[in-house]
Amino acid sequence: MKRAATSAMLALACTSALAAAAGDAIVTTRQASMKEMAAAAKTIAGMFDGKLAYDAVAFKAAAKTLRARTGPALIAEFPSTTLGAPSGAKPEIEYARPEFEALARHIGTLSGVLAAKAERAPAGITDDMRMGSGLVMGGGSLLGKRSGAAEADPAKLPAEHLLHLILQDCSSCHSKFRQKVE
Ligand code: HEC
């Protein structure tokens, strides 16, 4: 009797330990995925800022990384059981799913457009890839009213502008859904 109870308890403990281990693996994976996105965004930003030599192949690879790790893939990385400390994901994600997922999809759409543009990227950086080129910007501020209209069709935006909008989504999500953990 006593033994049965003990083994039942042991089985229970093992199950929750397994669940915890699975959760840990998801957290580790998503943090690695976020780091890859950060490296990819840094690579593209560096090329536009002139800190890195422009390289069409590296641009393409980085844009593909962003596309692969945003949208549905990003959403799938945050199951309910893995939120809160010790991870950097706020428990609030659970109560604000529509907003969290809208952000993930928005950055996914922009990254998809950027990746499609990168697919056809020329061997050298061209003016029409730069921010401020094209009619859509027209000298309006990035955060001004114009960006809303331009976003209606992100395919019309220069690559550099797309990158800036992508980076805004990283920040929007972090300020709302990421927490500092010691
Ligand atoms: C829809 C929300 C969302 C978007 C969009 C998003 N992140 Fe995150 N990011 C998070 C959350 C939540 C965490 C905390 C994850 C954890 O610790 O489990 C995080 C963590 C990180 C980390 C820390 C990873 C670590 O090692 O702990 C980096 C770096 C990062 N994000 C970079 C980026 C970059 C760069 C982008 C944009 C290209 C981006 N993120 C877009 C939600 C988001």
PDB file of N, CA and C in Angstrom, residues 31-106:
ATOM      1  N   GLN A  31      14.874  31.252 -27.211  1.00  0.00           N
ATOM      2  CA  GLN A  31      15.879  32.278 -26.941  1.00  0.00           C
ATOM      3  C   GLN A  31      16.977  32.228 -28.004  1.00  0.00           C
ATOM      4  N   ALA A  32      17.332  31.013 -28.416  1.00  0.00           N
ATOM      5  CA  ALA A  32      18.342  30.871 -29.475  1.00  0.00           C
ATOM      6  C   ALA A  32      17.799  31.448 -30.782  1.00  0.00           C
ATOM      7  N   SER A  33      16.514  31.202 -31.025  1.00  0.00           N
ATOM      8  CA  SER A  33      15.864  31.700 -32.227  1.00  0.00           C
ATOM      9  C   SER A  33      15.851  33.236 -32.238  1.00  0.00           C
ATOM     10  N   MET A  34      15.562  33.833 -31.093  1.00  0.00           N
ATOM     11  CA  MET A  34      15.569  35.297 -30.960  1.00  0.00           C
ATOM     12  C   MET A  34      16.978  35.845 -31.220  1.00  0.00           C
ATOM     13  N   LYS A  35      17.976  35.131 -30.691  1.00  0.00           N
ATOM     14  CA  LYS A  35      19.361  35.580 -30.898  1.00  0.00           C
ATOM     15  C   LYS A  35      19.727  35.534 -32.376  1.00  0.00           C
ATOM     16  N   GLU A  36      19.234  34.498 -33.072  1.00  0.00           N
ATOM     17  CA  GLU A  36      19.495  34.406 -34.515  1.00  0.00           C
ATOM     18  C   GLU A  36      18.845  35.560 -35.261  1.00  0.00           C
ATOM     19  N   MET A  37      17.634  35.917 -34.821  1.00  0.00           N
ATOM     20  CA  MET A  37      16.953  37.060 -35.447  1.00  0.00           C
ATOM     21  C   MET A  37      17.743  38.336 -35.202  1.00  0.00           C
ATOM     22  N   ALA A  38      18.264  38.477 -33.974  1.00  0.00           N
ATOM     23  CA  ALA A  38      19.032  39.683 -33.645  1.00  0.00           C
ATOM     24  C   ALA A  38      20.282  39.768 -34.522  1.00  0.00           C
ATOM     25  N   ALA A  39      20.947  38.619 -34.706  1.00  0.00           N
ATOM     26  CA  ALA A  39      22.156  38.602 -35.540  1.00  0.00           C
ATOM     27  C   ALA A  39      21.800  38.933 -36.992  1.00  0.00           C
ATOM     28  N   ALA A  40      20.686  38.388 -37.467  1.00  0.00           N
ATOM     29  CA  ALA A  40      20.267  38.634 -38.851  1.00  0.00           C
ATOM     30  C   ALA A  40      19.930  40.112 -39.060  1.00  0.00           C
ATOM     31  N   ALA A  41      19.176  40.684 -38.102  1.00  0.00           N
ATOM     32  CA  ALA A  41      18.791  42.095 -38.225  1.00  0.00           C
ATOM     33  C   ALA A  41      20.037  42.976 -38.179  1.00  0.00           C
ATOM     34  N   LYS A  42      20.985  42.587 -37.344  1.00  0.00           N
ATOM     35  CA  LYS A  42      22.228  43.364 -37.210  1.00  0.00           C
ATOM     36  C   LYS A  42      23.032  43.320 -38.514  1.00  0.00           C
ATOM     37  N   THR A  43      23.051  42.157 -39.140  1.00  0.00           N
ATOM     38  CA  THR A  43      23.766  42.001 -40.402  1.00  0.00           C
ATOM     39  C   THR A  43      23.173  42.936 -41.462  1.00  0.00           C
ATOM     40  N   ILE A  44      21.849  42.919 -41.590  1.00  0.00           N
ATOM     41  CA  ILE A  44      21.205  43.749 -42.619  1.00  0.00           C
ATOM     42  C   ILE A  44      21.397  45.231 -42.295  1.00  0.00           C
ATOM     43  N   ALA A  45      21.180  45.589 -41.019  1.00  0.00           N
ATOM     44  CA  ALA A  45      21.347  46.993 -40.620  1.00  0.00           C
ATOM     45  C   ALA A  45      22.776  47.452 -40.891  1.00  0.00           C
ATOM     46  N   GLY A  46      23.734  46.584 -40.587  1.00  0.00           N
ATOM     47  CA  GLY A  46      25.148  46.915 -40.793  1.00  0.00           C
ATOM     48  C   GLY A  46      25.454  47.211 -42.254  1.00  0.00           C
ATOM     49  N   MET A  47      24.829  46.460 -43.143  1.00  0.00           N
ATOM     50  CA  MET A  47      25.056  46.672 -44.575  1.00  0.00           C
ATOM     51  C   MET A  47      24.480  48.018 -45.024  1.00  0.00           C
ATOM     52  N   PHE A  48      23.301  48.356 -44.508  1.00  0.00           N
ATOM     53  CA  PHE A  48      22.707  49.633 -44.902  1.00  0.00           C
ATOM     54  C   PHE A  48      23.442  50.806 -44.261  1.00  0.00           C
ATOM     55  N   ASP A  49      23.973  50.596 -43.067  1.00  0.00           N
ATOM     56  CA  ASP A  49      24.698  51.675 -42.382  1.00  0.00           C
ATOM     57  C   ASP A  49      26.128  51.813 -42.884  1.00  0.00           C
ATOM     58  N   GLY A  50      26.582  50.865 -43.682  1.00  0.00           N
ATOM     59  CA  GLY A  50      27.946  50.919 -44.179  1.00  0.00           C
ATOM     60  C   GLY A  50      28.961  50.359 -43.187  1.00  0.00           C
ATOM     61  N   LYS A  51      28.490  49.758 -42.107  1.00  0.00           N
ATOM     62  CA  LYS A  51      29.421  49.172 -41.133  1.00  0.00           C
ATOM     63  C   LYS A  51      29.889  47.803 -41.595  1.00  0.00           C
ATOM     64  N   LEU A  52      29.085  47.201 -42.461  1.00  0.00           N
ATOM     65  CA  LEU A  52      29.430  45.894 -43.013  1.00  0.00           C
ATOM     66  C   LEU A  52      29.436  46.034 -44.528  1.00  0.00           C
ATOM     67  N   ALA A  53      30.328  45.314 -45.180  1.00  0.00           N
ATOM     68  CA  ALA A  53      30.331  45.343 -46.642  1.00  0.00           C
ATOM     69  C   ALA A  53      29.040  44.685 -47.124  1.00  0.00           C
ATOM     70  N   TYR A  54      28.404  45.298 -48.120  1.00  0.00           N
ATOM     71  CA  TYR A  54      27.178  44.714 -48.662  1.00  0.00           C
ATOM     72  C   TYR A  54      27.515  43.403 -49.360  1.00  0.00           C
ATOM     73  N   ASP A  55      26.677  42.416 -49.097  1.00  0.00           N
ATOM     74  CA  ASP A  55      26.888  41.102 -49.684  1.00  0.00           C
ATOM     75  C   ASP A  55      25.494  40.515 -49.931  1.00  0.00           C
ATOM     76  N   ALA A  56      25.118  40.404 -51.197  1.00  0.00           N
ATOM     77  CA  ALA A  56      23.766  39.976 -51.556  1.00  0.00           C
ATOM     78  C   ALA A  56      23.419  38.605 -50.970  1.00  0.00           C
ATOM     79  N   VAL A  57      24.383  37.707 -50.926  1.00  0.00           N
ATOM     80  CA  VAL A  57      24.124  36.354 -50.417  1.00  0.00           C
ATOM     81  C   VAL A  57      23.839  36.390 -48.911  1.00  0.00           C
ATOM     82  N   ALA A  58      24.637  37.175 -48.192  1.00  0.00           N
ATOM     83  CA  ALA A  58      24.435  37.299 -46.744  1.00  0.00           C
ATOM     84  C   ALA A  58      23.126  38.024 -46.443  1.00  0.00           C
ATOM     85  N   PHE A  59      22.792  39.003 -47.270  1.00  0.00           N
ATOM     86  CA  PHE A  59      21.535  39.745 -47.119  1.00  0.00           C
ATOM     87  C   PHE A  59      20.357  38.773 -47.273  1.00  0.00           C
ATOM     88  N   LYS A  60      20.431  37.973 -48.312  1.00  0.00           N
ATOM     89  CA  LYS A  60      19.389  36.981 -48.598  1.00  0.00           C
ATOM     90  C   LYS A  60      19.234  36.008 -47.422  1.00  0.00           C
ATOM     91  N   ALA A  61      20.355  35.501 -46.927  1.00  0.00           N
ATOM     92  CA  ALA A  61      20.317  34.524 -45.829  1.00  0.00           C
ATOM     93  C   ALA A  61      19.724  35.149 -44.569  1.00  0.00           C
ATOM     94  N   ALA A  62      20.113  36.387 -44.282  1.00  0.00           N
ATOM     95  CA  ALA A  62      19.627  37.045 -43.068  1.00  0.00           C
ATOM     96  C   ALA A  62      18.122  37.311 -43.165  1.00  0.00           C
ATOM     97  N   ALA A  63      17.677  37.754 -44.334  1.00  0.00           N
ATOM     98  CA  ALA A  63      16.249  38.031 -44.512  1.00  0.00           C
ATOM     99  C   ALA A  63      15.437  36.734 -44.407  1.00  0.00           C
ATOM    100  N   LYS A  64      16.016  35.642 -44.905  1.00  0.00           N
ATOM    101  CA  LYS A  64      15.334  34.341 -44.805  1.00  0.00           C
ATOM    102  C   LYS A  64      15.213  33.899 -43.344  1.00  0.00           C
ATOM    103  N   THR A  65      16.251  34.168 -42.564  1.00  0.00           N
ATOM    104  CA  THR A  65      16.212  33.835 -41.134  1.00  0.00           C
ATOM    105  C   THR A  65      15.066  34.583 -40.462  1.00  0.00           C
ATOM    106  N   LEU A  66      14.934  35.873 -40.778  1.00  0.00           N
ATOM    107  CA  LEU A  66      13.852  36.661 -40.179  1.00  0.00           C
ATOM    108  C   LEU A  66      12.495  36.090 -40.590  1.00  0.00           C
ATOM    109  N   ARG A  67      12.377  35.752 -41.857  1.00  0.00           N
ATOM    110  CA  ARG A  67      11.097  35.217 -42.332  1.00  0.00           C
ATOM    111  C   ARG A  67      10.770  33.892 -41.630  1.00  0.00           C
ATOM    112  N   ALA A  68      11.790  33.033 -41.511  1.00  0.00           N
ATOM    113  CA  ALA A  68      11.566  31.701 -40.942  1.00  0.00           C
ATOM    114  C   ALA A  68      11.210  31.747 -39.454  1.00  0.00           C
ATOM    115  N   ARG A  69      11.702  32.804 -38.756  1.00  0.00           N
ATOM    116  CA  ARG A  69      11.529  32.809 -37.300  1.00  0.00           C
ATOM    117  C   ARG A  69      10.405  33.714 -36.804  1.00  0.00           C
ATOM    118  N   THR A  70       9.687  34.332 -37.732  1.00  0.00           N
ATOM    119  CA  THR A  70       8.577  35.191 -37.334  1.00  0.00           C
ATOM    120  C   THR A  70       7.255  34.519 -37.740  1.00  0.00           C
ATOM    121  N   GLY A  71       6.162  35.239 -37.653  1.00  0.00           N
ATOM    122  CA  GLY A  71       4.864  34.681 -38.045  1.00  0.00           C
ATOM    123  C   GLY A  71       4.485  33.466 -37.204  1.00  0.00           C
ATOM    124  N   PRO A  72       3.907  32.435 -37.843  1.00  0.00           N
ATOM    125  CA  PRO A  72       3.436  31.258 -37.108  1.00  0.00           C
ATOM    126  C   PRO A  72       4.541  30.577 -36.296  1.00  0.00           C
ATOM    127  N   ALA A  73       5.787  30.603 -36.799  1.00  0.00           N
ATOM    128  CA  ALA A  73       6.890  29.961 -36.079  1.00  0.00           C
ATOM    129  C   ALA A  73       7.112  30.645 -34.737  1.00  0.00           C
ATOM    130  N   LEU A  74       7.034  31.973 -34.746  1.00  0.00           N
ATOM    131  CA  LEU A  74       7.225  32.728 -33.503  1.00  0.00           C
ATOM    132  C   LEU A  74       6.088  32.423 -32.524  1.00  0.00           C
ATOM    133  N   ILE A  75       4.878  32.414 -33.040  1.00  0.00           N
ATOM    134  CA  ILE A  75       3.715  32.137 -32.183  1.00  0.00           C
ATOM    135  C   ILE A  75       3.851  30.764 -31.519  1.00  0.00           C
ATOM    136  N   ALA A  76       4.288  29.788 -32.302  1.00  0.00           N
ATOM    137  CA  ALA A  76       4.403  28.420 -31.798  1.00  0.00           C
ATOM    138  C   ALA A  76       5.464  28.275 -30.710  1.00  0.00           C
ATOM    139  N   GLU A  77       6.355  29.250 -30.613  1.00  0.00           N
ATOM    140  CA  GLU A  77       7.436  29.158 -29.622  1.00  0.00           C
ATOM    141  C   GLU A  77       7.008  29.573 -28.217  1.00  0.00           C
ATOM    142  N   PHE A  78       5.758  30.030 -28.071  1.00  0.00           N
ATOM    143  CA  PHE A  78       5.332  30.528 -26.769  1.00  0.00           C
ATOM    144  C   PHE A  78       4.087  29.817 -26.220  1.00  0.00           C
ATOM    145  N   PRO A  79       4.157  28.481 -26.049  1.00  0.00           N
ATOM    146  CA  PRO A  79       2.997  27.809 -25.455  1.00  0.00           C
ATOM    147  C   PRO A  79       2.771  28.287 -24.015  1.00  0.00           C
ATOM    148  N   SER A  80       1.518  28.219 -23.584  1.00  0.00           N
ATOM    149  CA  SER A  80       1.106  28.741 -22.269  1.00  0.00           C
ATOM    150  C   SER A  80       1.971  28.271 -21.108  1.00  0.00           C
ATOM    151  N   THR A  81       2.379  27.002 -21.158  1.00  0.00           N
ATOM    152  CA  THR A  81       3.091  26.424 -20.011  1.00  0.00           C
ATOM    153  C   THR A  81       4.529  26.909 -19.888  1.00  0.00           C
ATOM    154  N   THR A  82       4.991  27.725 -20.842  1.00  0.00           N
ATOM    155  CA  THR A  82       6.399  28.132 -20.809  1.00  0.00           C
ATOM    156  C   THR A  82       6.560  29.623 -20.527  1.00  0.00           C
ATOM    157  N   LEU A  83       5.478  30.267 -20.093  1.00  0.00           N
ATOM    158  CA  LEU A  83       5.545  31.716 -19.883  1.00  0.00           C
ATOM    159  C   LEU A  83       5.935  32.040 -18.441  1.00  0.00           C
ATOM    160  N   GLY A  84       6.410  33.238 -18.236  1.00  0.00           N
ATOM    161  CA  GLY A  84       6.782  33.688 -16.897  1.00  0.00           C
ATOM    162  C   GLY A  84       8.185  33.286 -16.515  1.00  0.00           C
ATOM    163  N   ALA A  85       8.611  33.749 -15.298  1.00  0.00           N
ATOM    164  CA  ALA A  85       9.944  33.419 -14.802  1.00  0.00           C
ATOM    165  C   ALA A  85      10.077  31.902 -14.700  1.00  0.00           C
ATOM    166  N   PRO A  86      11.263  31.350 -14.899  1.00  0.00           N
ATOM    167  CA  PRO A  86      12.545  32.033 -15.114  1.00  0.00           C
ATOM    168  C   PRO A  86      12.775  32.510 -16.553  1.00  0.00           C
ATOM    169  N   SER A  87      11.809  32.378 -17.436  1.00  0.00           N
ATOM    170  CA  SER A  87      12.029  32.848 -18.806  1.00  0.00           C
ATOM    171  C   SER A  87      11.778  34.342 -18.869  1.00  0.00           C
ATOM    172  N   GLY A  88      12.166  34.927 -19.976  1.00  0.00           N
ATOM    173  CA  GLY A  88      11.976  36.363 -20.162  1.00  0.00           C
ATOM    174  C   GLY A  88      10.630  36.693 -20.787  1.00  0.00           C
ATOM    175  N   ALA A  89       9.767  35.690 -20.907  1.00  0.00           N
ATOM    176  CA  ALA A  89       8.447  35.910 -21.502  1.00  0.00           C
ATOM    177  C   ALA A  89       7.432  36.247 -20.415  1.00  0.00           C
ATOM    178  N   LYS A  90       6.786  37.380 -20.535  1.00  0.00           N
ATOM    179  CA  LYS A  90       5.804  37.776 -19.522  1.00  0.00           C
ATOM    180  C   LYS A  90       4.585  36.855 -19.548  1.00  0.00           C
ATOM    181  N   PRO A  91       4.069  36.521 -18.367  1.00  0.00           N
ATOM    182  CA  PRO A  91       2.850  35.707 -18.298  1.00  0.00           C
ATOM    183  C   PRO A  91       1.682  36.394 -19.019  1.00  0.00           C
ATOM    184  N   GLU A  92       1.745  37.727 -19.137  1.00  0.00           N
ATOM    185  CA  GLU A  92       0.680  38.505 -19.806  1.00  0.00           C
ATOM    186  C   GLU A  92       0.421  38.042 -21.232  1.00  0.00           C
ATOM    187  N   ILE A  93       1.410  37.391 -21.855  1.00  0.00           N
ATOM    188  CA  ILE A  93       1.223  36.916 -23.232  1.00  0.00           C
ATOM    189  C   ILE A  93      -0.062  36.091 -23.318  1.00  0.00           C
ATOM    190  N   GLU A  94      -0.289  35.289 -22.267  1.00  0.00           N
ATOM    191  CA  GLU A  94      -1.457  34.412 -22.246  1.00  0.00           C
ATOM    192  C   GLU A  94      -2.767  35.195 -22.302  1.00  0.00           C
ATOM    193  N   TYR A  95      -2.788  36.377 -21.666  1.00  0.00           N
ATOM    194  CA  TYR A  95      -4.032  37.151 -21.605  1.00  0.00           C
ATOM    195  C   TYR A  95      -4.151  38.138 -22.748  1.00  0.00           C
ATOM    196  N   ALA A  96      -3.102  38.232 -23.541  1.00  0.00           N
ATOM    197  CA  ALA A  96      -3.142  39.184 -24.648  1.00  0.00           C
ATOM    198  C   ALA A  96      -2.739  38.484 -25.936  1.00  0.00           C
ATOM    199  N   ARG A  97      -3.178  37.244 -26.074  1.00  0.00           N
ATOM    200  CA  ARG A  97      -2.836  36.456 -27.268  1.00  0.00           C
ATOM    201  C   ARG A  97      -3.107  37.181 -28.589  1.00  0.00           C
ATOM    202  N   PRO A  98      -4.295  37.781 -28.759  1.00  0.00           N
ATOM    203  CA  PRO A  98      -4.568  38.417 -30.057  1.00  0.00           C
ATOM    204  C   PRO A  98      -3.524  39.483 -30.401  1.00  0.00           C
ATOM    205  N   GLU A  99      -3.131  40.264 -29.396  1.00  0.00           N
ATOM    206  CA  GLU A  99      -2.158  41.324 -29.643  1.00  0.00           C
ATOM    207  C   GLU A  99      -0.766  40.739 -29.929  1.00  0.00           C
ATOM    208  N   PHE A 100      -0.373  39.761 -29.127  1.00  0.00           N
ATOM    209  CA  PHE A 100       0.922  39.109 -29.303  1.00  0.00           C
ATOM    210  C   PHE A 100       1.008  38.470 -30.697  1.00  0.00           C
ATOM    211  N   GLU A 101      -0.050  37.767 -31.055  1.00  0.00           N
ATOM    212  CA  GLU A 101      -0.041  37.072 -32.345  1.00  0.00           C
ATOM    213  C   GLU A 101      -0.123  38.042 -33.517  1.00  0.00           C
ATOM    214  N   ALA A 102      -0.826  39.161 -33.324  1.00  0.00           N
ATOM    215  CA  ALA A 102      -0.896  40.162 -34.394  1.00  0.00           C
ATOM    216  C   ALA A 102       0.500  40.742 -34.647  1.00  0.00           C
ATOM    217  N   LEU A 103       1.247  40.978 -33.567  1.00  0.00           N
ATOM    218  CA  LEU A 103       2.610  41.486 -33.717  1.00  0.00           C
ATOM    219  C   LEU A 103       3.504  40.469 -34.426  1.00  0.00           C
ATOM    220  N   ALA A 104       3.356  39.222 -34.024  1.00  0.00           N
ATOM    221  CA  ALA A 104       4.155  38.151 -34.630  1.00  0.00           C
ATOM    222  C   ALA A 104       3.842  38.009 -36.122  1.00  0.00           C
ATOM    223  N   ARG A 105       2.557  38.155 -36.461  1.00  0.00           N
ATOM    224  CA  ARG A 105       2.164  38.045 -37.870  1.00  0.00           C
ATOM    225  C   ARG A 105       2.599  39.275 -38.663  1.00  0.00           C
ATOM    226  N   HIS A 106       2.510  40.440 -38.023  1.00  0.00           N
ATOM    227  CA  HIS A 106       2.906  41.671 -38.705  1.00  0.00           C
ATOM    228  C   HIS A 106       4.393  41.619 -39.081  1.00  0.00           C
TER     229      HIS A 106
END
